[in-house]
């Protein structure tokens, strides 16, 4: 009958056509299973002719492996996370793993996502978020699940992590803005629970203090474009407003530029300097031209893959912390050094 759906070919069909048992069909598609090369080749040839696809669920039950890696992100509004996800997924695919993506915006109730992670039997979890606390990672680890923090760290160092050197980045930005002649600096933070934001601010404040500069003004953008714009408006409405803004990521810096340039008519790089952190693709667009700290994304992903391999190979692997160097890239949103 036209338009009817064909019945899916089963392992029983393949076994019957190949003259073998159903268990032999299963072993033919399971790496390392005991089966002669001739039988494996015969079964796979018949399967291809019939259009058979082995059941992923059935295989995982037999091997006790899902070949799934869970990745938790705080949504994909920030292009930095999209870029990390793209590169990380590609590397994991080359290793034979498939990626299961979870979006998690808050960690005040982790039960639903925890249930999903356990139900899908992921083999490891990568937490790619600077907005979530480390409590969720520790929960997963206590359940025996290998966990890696990417672009953040756990202050107790009980969970493996890969980050860029946020302290050094904050310090270098402070040096640059002071060398450009700025005297009233401000920091627009992410979330207070974020180790990433805290470290960038700590490096920034410590270097200003070391050089005898004023403590920076501060407001919170909560990693949000809208909140960063509101924070910028509040800072610029102060009796003695800042002449330079350091934002904890590029998206908030772009939001700040929208306020000082788009709403207030100031000239970035002349009347005020704005600096971000990450070096997302749009930071280099001519209309934005954002000075920023470059996170070594490819190196961070490579380090993450190496840690995951170790964790998957050994349940007893000790937590490790990788801190990678970044660099400042100077564009038109800031005054030049004097």
PDB file of C-alpha atoms in Angstrom, residues 122-289:
ATOM      1  CA  UNK A 122      26.263   8.608  30.324  1.00  0.00           C
ATOM      2  CA  UNK A 123      29.824   7.436  30.924  1.00  0.00           C
ATOM      3  CA  UNK A 124      31.149  10.854  31.941  1.00  0.00           C
ATOM      4  CA  UNK A 125      29.910  14.401  32.364  1.00  0.00           C
ATOM      5  CA  UNK A 126      31.497  17.654  31.204  1.00  0.00           C
ATOM      6  CA  UNK A 127      30.159  20.742  32.941  1.00  0.00           C
ATOM      7  CA  UNK A 128      30.782  23.646  30.545  1.00  0.00           C
ATOM      8  CA  UNK A 129      29.441  26.564  32.513  1.00  0.00           C
ATOM      9  CA  UNK A 130      30.752  29.483  34.495  1.00  0.00           C
ATOM     10  CA  UNK A 131      27.307  30.287  35.906  1.00  0.00           C
ATOM     11  CA  UNK A 132      26.641  27.076  37.853  1.00  0.00           C
ATOM     12  CA  UNK A 133      28.130  26.310  41.246  1.00  0.00           C
ATOM     13  CA  UNK A 134      30.337  23.262  41.771  1.00  0.00           C
ATOM     14  CA  UNK A 135      27.702  21.606  43.998  1.00  0.00           C
ATOM     15  CA  UNK A 136      26.099  19.855  41.019  1.00  0.00           C
ATOM     16  CA  UNK A 137      29.454  18.440  39.887  1.00  0.00           C
ATOM     17  CA  UNK A 138      30.112  17.064  43.355  1.00  0.00           C
ATOM     18  CA  UNK A 139      26.655  15.444  43.427  1.00  0.00           C
ATOM     19  CA  UNK A 140      27.413  13.606  40.188  1.00  0.00           C
ATOM     20  CA  UNK A 141      30.853  12.591  41.383  1.00  0.00           C
ATOM     21  CA  UNK A 142      29.407  11.117  44.584  1.00  0.00           C
ATOM     22  CA  UNK A 143      27.265   8.870  42.376  1.00  0.00           C
ATOM     23  CA  UNK A 144      30.407   7.473  40.761  1.00  0.00           C
ATOM     24  CA  UNK A 145      30.159   9.459  37.538  1.00  0.00           C
ATOM     25  CA  UNK A 146      33.426  10.896  36.142  1.00  0.00           C
ATOM     26  CA  UNK A 147      33.035  14.693  36.039  1.00  0.00           C
ATOM     27  CA  UNK A 148      35.089  17.428  34.413  1.00  0.00           C
ATOM     28  CA  UNK A 149      34.646  21.171  34.868  1.00  0.00           C
ATOM     29  CA  UNK A 150      35.508  23.139  31.728  1.00  0.00           C
ATOM     30  CA  UNK A 151      35.920  26.944  31.913  1.00  0.00           C
ATOM     31  CA  UNK A 152      35.481  26.880  35.681  1.00  0.00           C
ATOM     32  CA  UNK A 153      36.993  25.221  38.726  1.00  0.00           C
ATOM     33  CA  UNK A 154      36.019  23.753  42.068  1.00  0.00           C
ATOM     34  CA  UNK A 155      37.591  25.691  44.938  1.00  0.00           C
ATOM     35  CA  UNK A 156      38.153  22.465  46.916  1.00  0.00           C
ATOM     36  CA  UNK A 157      39.909  20.918  43.874  1.00  0.00           C
ATOM     37  CA  UNK A 158      37.938  17.707  44.439  1.00  0.00           C
ATOM     38  CA  UNK A 159      36.715  17.730  40.816  1.00  0.00           C
ATOM     39  CA  UNK A 160      38.979  17.812  37.738  1.00  0.00           C
ATOM     40  CA  UNK A 161      38.944  21.116  35.882  1.00  0.00           C
ATOM     41  CA  UNK A 162      40.329  22.869  32.822  1.00  0.00           C
ATOM     42  CA  UNK A 163      40.388  26.671  32.752  1.00  0.00           C
ATOM     43  CA  UNK A 164      42.369  29.486  31.277  1.00  0.00           C
ATOM     44  CA  UNK A 165      44.401  31.595  33.717  1.00  0.00           C
ATOM     45  CA  UNK A 166      41.654  33.967  34.811  1.00  0.00           C
ATOM     46  CA  UNK A 167      43.790  35.556  37.525  1.00  0.00           C
ATOM     47  CA  UNK A 168      46.532  36.425  35.026  1.00  0.00           C
ATOM     48  CA  UNK A 169      43.946  37.715  32.564  1.00  0.00           C
ATOM     49  CA  UNK A 170      42.407  40.066  35.098  1.00  0.00           C
ATOM     50  CA  UNK A 171      45.848  41.322  36.139  1.00  0.00           C
ATOM     51  CA  UNK A 172      46.977  41.936  32.546  1.00  0.00           C
ATOM     52  CA  UNK A 173      43.816  43.915  31.806  1.00  0.00           C
ATOM     53  CA  UNK A 174      44.409  46.077  34.890  1.00  0.00           C
ATOM     54  CA  UNK A 175      47.977  46.770  33.733  1.00  0.00           C
ATOM     55  CA  UNK A 176      46.830  47.664  30.237  1.00  0.00           C
ATOM     56  CA  UNK A 177      44.109  50.081  31.376  1.00  0.00           C
ATOM     57  CA  UNK A 178      46.417  51.804  33.862  1.00  0.00           C
ATOM     58  CA  UNK A 179      49.130  52.076  31.203  1.00  0.00           C
ATOM     59  CA  UNK A 180      46.538  53.702  28.921  1.00  0.00           C
ATOM     60  CA  UNK A 181      46.081  56.458  31.498  1.00  0.00           C
ATOM     61  CA  UNK A 182      42.782  55.396  33.063  1.00  0.00           C
ATOM     62  CA  UNK A 183      42.203  56.254  36.700  1.00  0.00           C
ATOM     63  CA  UNK A 184      38.579  55.363  37.451  1.00  0.00           C
ATOM     64  CA  UNK A 185      38.077  51.726  36.497  1.00  0.00           C
ATOM     65  CA  UNK A 186      35.016  49.526  36.927  1.00  0.00           C
ATOM     66  CA  UNK A 187      34.379  45.790  36.843  1.00  0.00           C
ATOM     67  CA  UNK A 188      31.101  44.270  35.621  1.00  0.00           C
ATOM     68  CA  UNK A 189      30.896  40.822  37.198  1.00  0.00           C
ATOM     69  CA  UNK A 190      29.082  37.642  36.248  1.00  0.00           C
ATOM     70  CA  UNK A 191      27.415  35.617  39.001  1.00  0.00           C
ATOM     71  CA  UNK A 192      28.918  35.680  42.479  1.00  0.00           C
ATOM     72  CA  UNK A 193      28.828  31.856  42.556  1.00  0.00           C
ATOM     73  CA  UNK A 194      31.066  31.693  39.479  1.00  0.00           C
ATOM     74  CA  UNK A 195      34.724  30.882  40.134  1.00  0.00           C
ATOM     75  CA  UNK A 196      35.475  32.231  36.657  1.00  0.00           C
ATOM     76  CA  UNK A 197      34.103  35.691  37.410  1.00  0.00           C
ATOM     77  CA  UNK A 198      35.631  35.746  40.896  1.00  0.00           C
ATOM     78  CA  UNK A 199      39.107  34.897  39.626  1.00  0.00           C
ATOM     79  CA  UNK A 200      38.982  37.513  36.870  1.00  0.00           C
ATOM     80  CA  UNK A 201      37.925  40.113  39.415  1.00  0.00           C
ATOM     81  CA  UNK A 202      40.514  38.989  41.973  1.00  0.00           C
ATOM     82  CA  UNK A 203      43.355  39.266  39.458  1.00  0.00           C
ATOM     83  CA  UNK A 204      42.077  42.683  38.374  1.00  0.00           C
ATOM     84  CA  UNK A 205      41.683  44.064  41.905  1.00  0.00           C
ATOM     85  CA  UNK A 206      44.977  42.680  43.178  1.00  0.00           C
ATOM     86  CA  UNK A 207      46.956  44.246  40.335  1.00  0.00           C
ATOM     87  CA  UNK A 208      45.249  47.627  40.807  1.00  0.00           C
ATOM     88  CA  UNK A 209      46.084  47.466  44.508  1.00  0.00           C
ATOM     89  CA  UNK A 210      49.699  46.448  43.819  1.00  0.00           C
ATOM     90  CA  UNK A 211      50.122  49.458  41.558  1.00  0.00           C
ATOM     91  CA  UNK A 212      48.542  51.866  44.031  1.00  0.00           C
ATOM     92  CA  UNK A 213      45.455  52.543  41.921  1.00  0.00           C
ATOM     93  CA  UNK A 214      41.945  53.151  43.219  1.00  0.00           C
ATOM     94  CA  UNK A 215      39.821  50.086  43.953  1.00  0.00           C
ATOM     95  CA  UNK A 216      37.517  49.534  40.987  1.00  0.00           C
ATOM     96  CA  UNK A 217      33.851  50.380  40.984  1.00  0.00           C
ATOM     97  CA  UNK A 218      31.712  47.274  40.702  1.00  0.00           C
ATOM     98  CA  UNK A 219      28.330  46.101  39.478  1.00  0.00           C
ATOM     99  CA  UNK A 220      26.938  42.752  38.381  1.00  0.00           C
ATOM    100  CA  UNK A 221      25.790  41.820  34.895  1.00  0.00           C
ATOM    101  CA  UNK A 222      24.866  38.246  35.900  1.00  0.00           C
ATOM    102  CA  UNK A 223      26.290  36.913  32.567  1.00  0.00           C
ATOM    103  CA  UNK A 224      23.221  38.522  30.931  1.00  0.00           C
ATOM    104  CA  UNK A 225      23.130  41.072  28.101  1.00  0.00           C
ATOM    105  CA  UNK A 226      20.172  42.903  29.633  1.00  0.00           C
ATOM    106  CA  UNK A 227      21.619  42.890  33.156  1.00  0.00           C
ATOM    107  CA  UNK A 228      25.009  44.045  31.864  1.00  0.00           C
ATOM    108  CA  UNK A 229      23.343  46.976  30.097  1.00  0.00           C
ATOM    109  CA  UNK A 230      21.559  47.886  33.344  1.00  0.00           C
ATOM    110  CA  UNK A 231      24.822  47.595  35.288  1.00  0.00           C
ATOM    111  CA  UNK A 232      26.541  49.891  32.779  1.00  0.00           C
ATOM    112  CA  UNK A 233      23.760  52.472  33.075  1.00  0.00           C
ATOM    113  CA  UNK A 234      24.077  52.456  36.873  1.00  0.00           C
ATOM    114  CA  UNK A 235      27.842  52.860  36.768  1.00  0.00           C
ATOM    115  CA  UNK A 236      27.745  55.652  34.203  1.00  0.00           C
ATOM    116  CA  UNK A 237      25.094  57.513  36.249  1.00  0.00           C
ATOM    117  CA  UNK A 238      27.444  57.801  39.257  1.00  0.00           C
ATOM    118  CA  UNK A 239      28.717  61.290  40.188  1.00  0.00           C
ATOM    119  CA  UNK A 240      32.244  60.153  39.293  1.00  0.00           C
ATOM    120  CA  UNK A 241      31.628  57.557  36.547  1.00  0.00           C
ATOM    121  CA  UNK A 242      34.303  55.147  35.306  1.00  0.00           C
ATOM    122  CA  UNK A 243      36.499  55.971  32.333  1.00  0.00           C
ATOM    123  CA  UNK A 244      37.152  52.267  31.676  1.00  0.00           C
ATOM    124  CA  UNK A 245      34.990  49.149  31.964  1.00  0.00           C
ATOM    125  CA  UNK A 246      36.287  45.597  32.324  1.00  0.00           C
ATOM    126  CA  UNK A 247      33.482  43.084  31.784  1.00  0.00           C
ATOM    127  CA  UNK A 248      33.816  39.459  32.887  1.00  0.00           C
ATOM    128  CA  UNK A 249      32.953  38.188  29.397  1.00  0.00           C
ATOM    129  CA  UNK A 250      32.614  39.488  25.846  1.00  0.00           C
ATOM    130  CA  UNK A 251      28.830  39.365  25.691  1.00  0.00           C
ATOM    131  CA  UNK A 252      28.560  41.704  28.669  1.00  0.00           C
ATOM    132  CA  UNK A 253      31.255  43.942  27.170  1.00  0.00           C
ATOM    133  CA  UNK A 254      29.251  44.199  23.939  1.00  0.00           C
ATOM    134  CA  UNK A 255      26.200  45.077  26.049  1.00  0.00           C
ATOM    135  CA  UNK A 256      28.247  47.783  27.784  1.00  0.00           C
ATOM    136  CA  UNK A 257      29.364  49.177  24.413  1.00  0.00           C
ATOM    137  CA  UNK A 258      25.738  49.335  23.333  1.00  0.00           C
ATOM    138  CA  UNK A 259      25.028  51.617  26.298  1.00  0.00           C
ATOM    139  CA  UNK A 260      28.061  53.916  26.276  1.00  0.00           C
ATOM    140  CA  UNK A 261      28.235  54.256  22.484  1.00  0.00           C
ATOM    141  CA  UNK A 262      24.689  53.570  21.310  1.00  0.00           C
ATOM    142  CA  UNK A 263      22.790  55.329  24.102  1.00  0.00           C
ATOM    143  CA  UNK A 264      25.242  57.881  25.478  1.00  0.00           C
ATOM    144  CA  UNK A 265      27.062  58.818  22.284  1.00  0.00           C
ATOM    145  CA  UNK A 266      30.523  58.238  23.740  1.00  0.00           C
ATOM    146  CA  UNK A 267      33.458  57.184  21.568  1.00  0.00           C
ATOM    147  CA  UNK A 268      34.920  53.830  22.566  1.00  0.00           C
ATOM    148  CA  UNK A 269      38.704  54.048  22.578  1.00  0.00           C
ATOM    149  CA  UNK A 270      38.572  57.823  23.186  1.00  0.00           C
ATOM    150  CA  UNK A 271      36.029  58.868  25.816  1.00  0.00           C
ATOM    151  CA  UNK A 272      35.940  55.451  27.446  1.00  0.00           C
ATOM    152  CA  UNK A 273      37.617  52.053  27.168  1.00  0.00           C
ATOM    153  CA  UNK A 274      35.736  48.750  27.263  1.00  0.00           C
ATOM    154  CA  UNK A 275      37.424  45.349  27.662  1.00  0.00           C
ATOM    155  CA  UNK A 276      35.899  41.868  27.505  1.00  0.00           C
ATOM    156  CA  UNK A 277      37.070  38.310  28.104  1.00  0.00           C
ATOM    157  CA  UNK A 278      36.853  35.227  25.794  1.00  0.00           C
ATOM    158  CA  UNK A 279      37.455  36.598  22.262  1.00  0.00           C
ATOM    159  CA  UNK A 280      34.238  35.328  20.704  1.00  0.00           C
ATOM    160  CA  UNK A 281      34.031  35.704  16.914  1.00  0.00           C
ATOM    161  CA  UNK A 282      31.957  38.897  16.939  1.00  0.00           C
ATOM    162  CA  UNK A 283      34.524  40.640  19.162  1.00  0.00           C
ATOM    163  CA  UNK A 284      36.629  41.207  16.027  1.00  0.00           C
ATOM    164  CA  UNK A 285      33.768  42.581  13.926  1.00  0.00           C
ATOM    165  CA  UNK A 286      34.623  46.140  12.790  1.00  0.00           C
ATOM    166  CA  UNK A 287      31.553  47.709  14.421  1.00  0.00           C
ATOM    167  CA  UNK A 288      32.475  46.128  17.768  1.00  0.00           C
ATOM    168  CA  UNK A 289      36.290  45.915  17.589  1.00  0.00           C
TER     169      UNK A 289
END
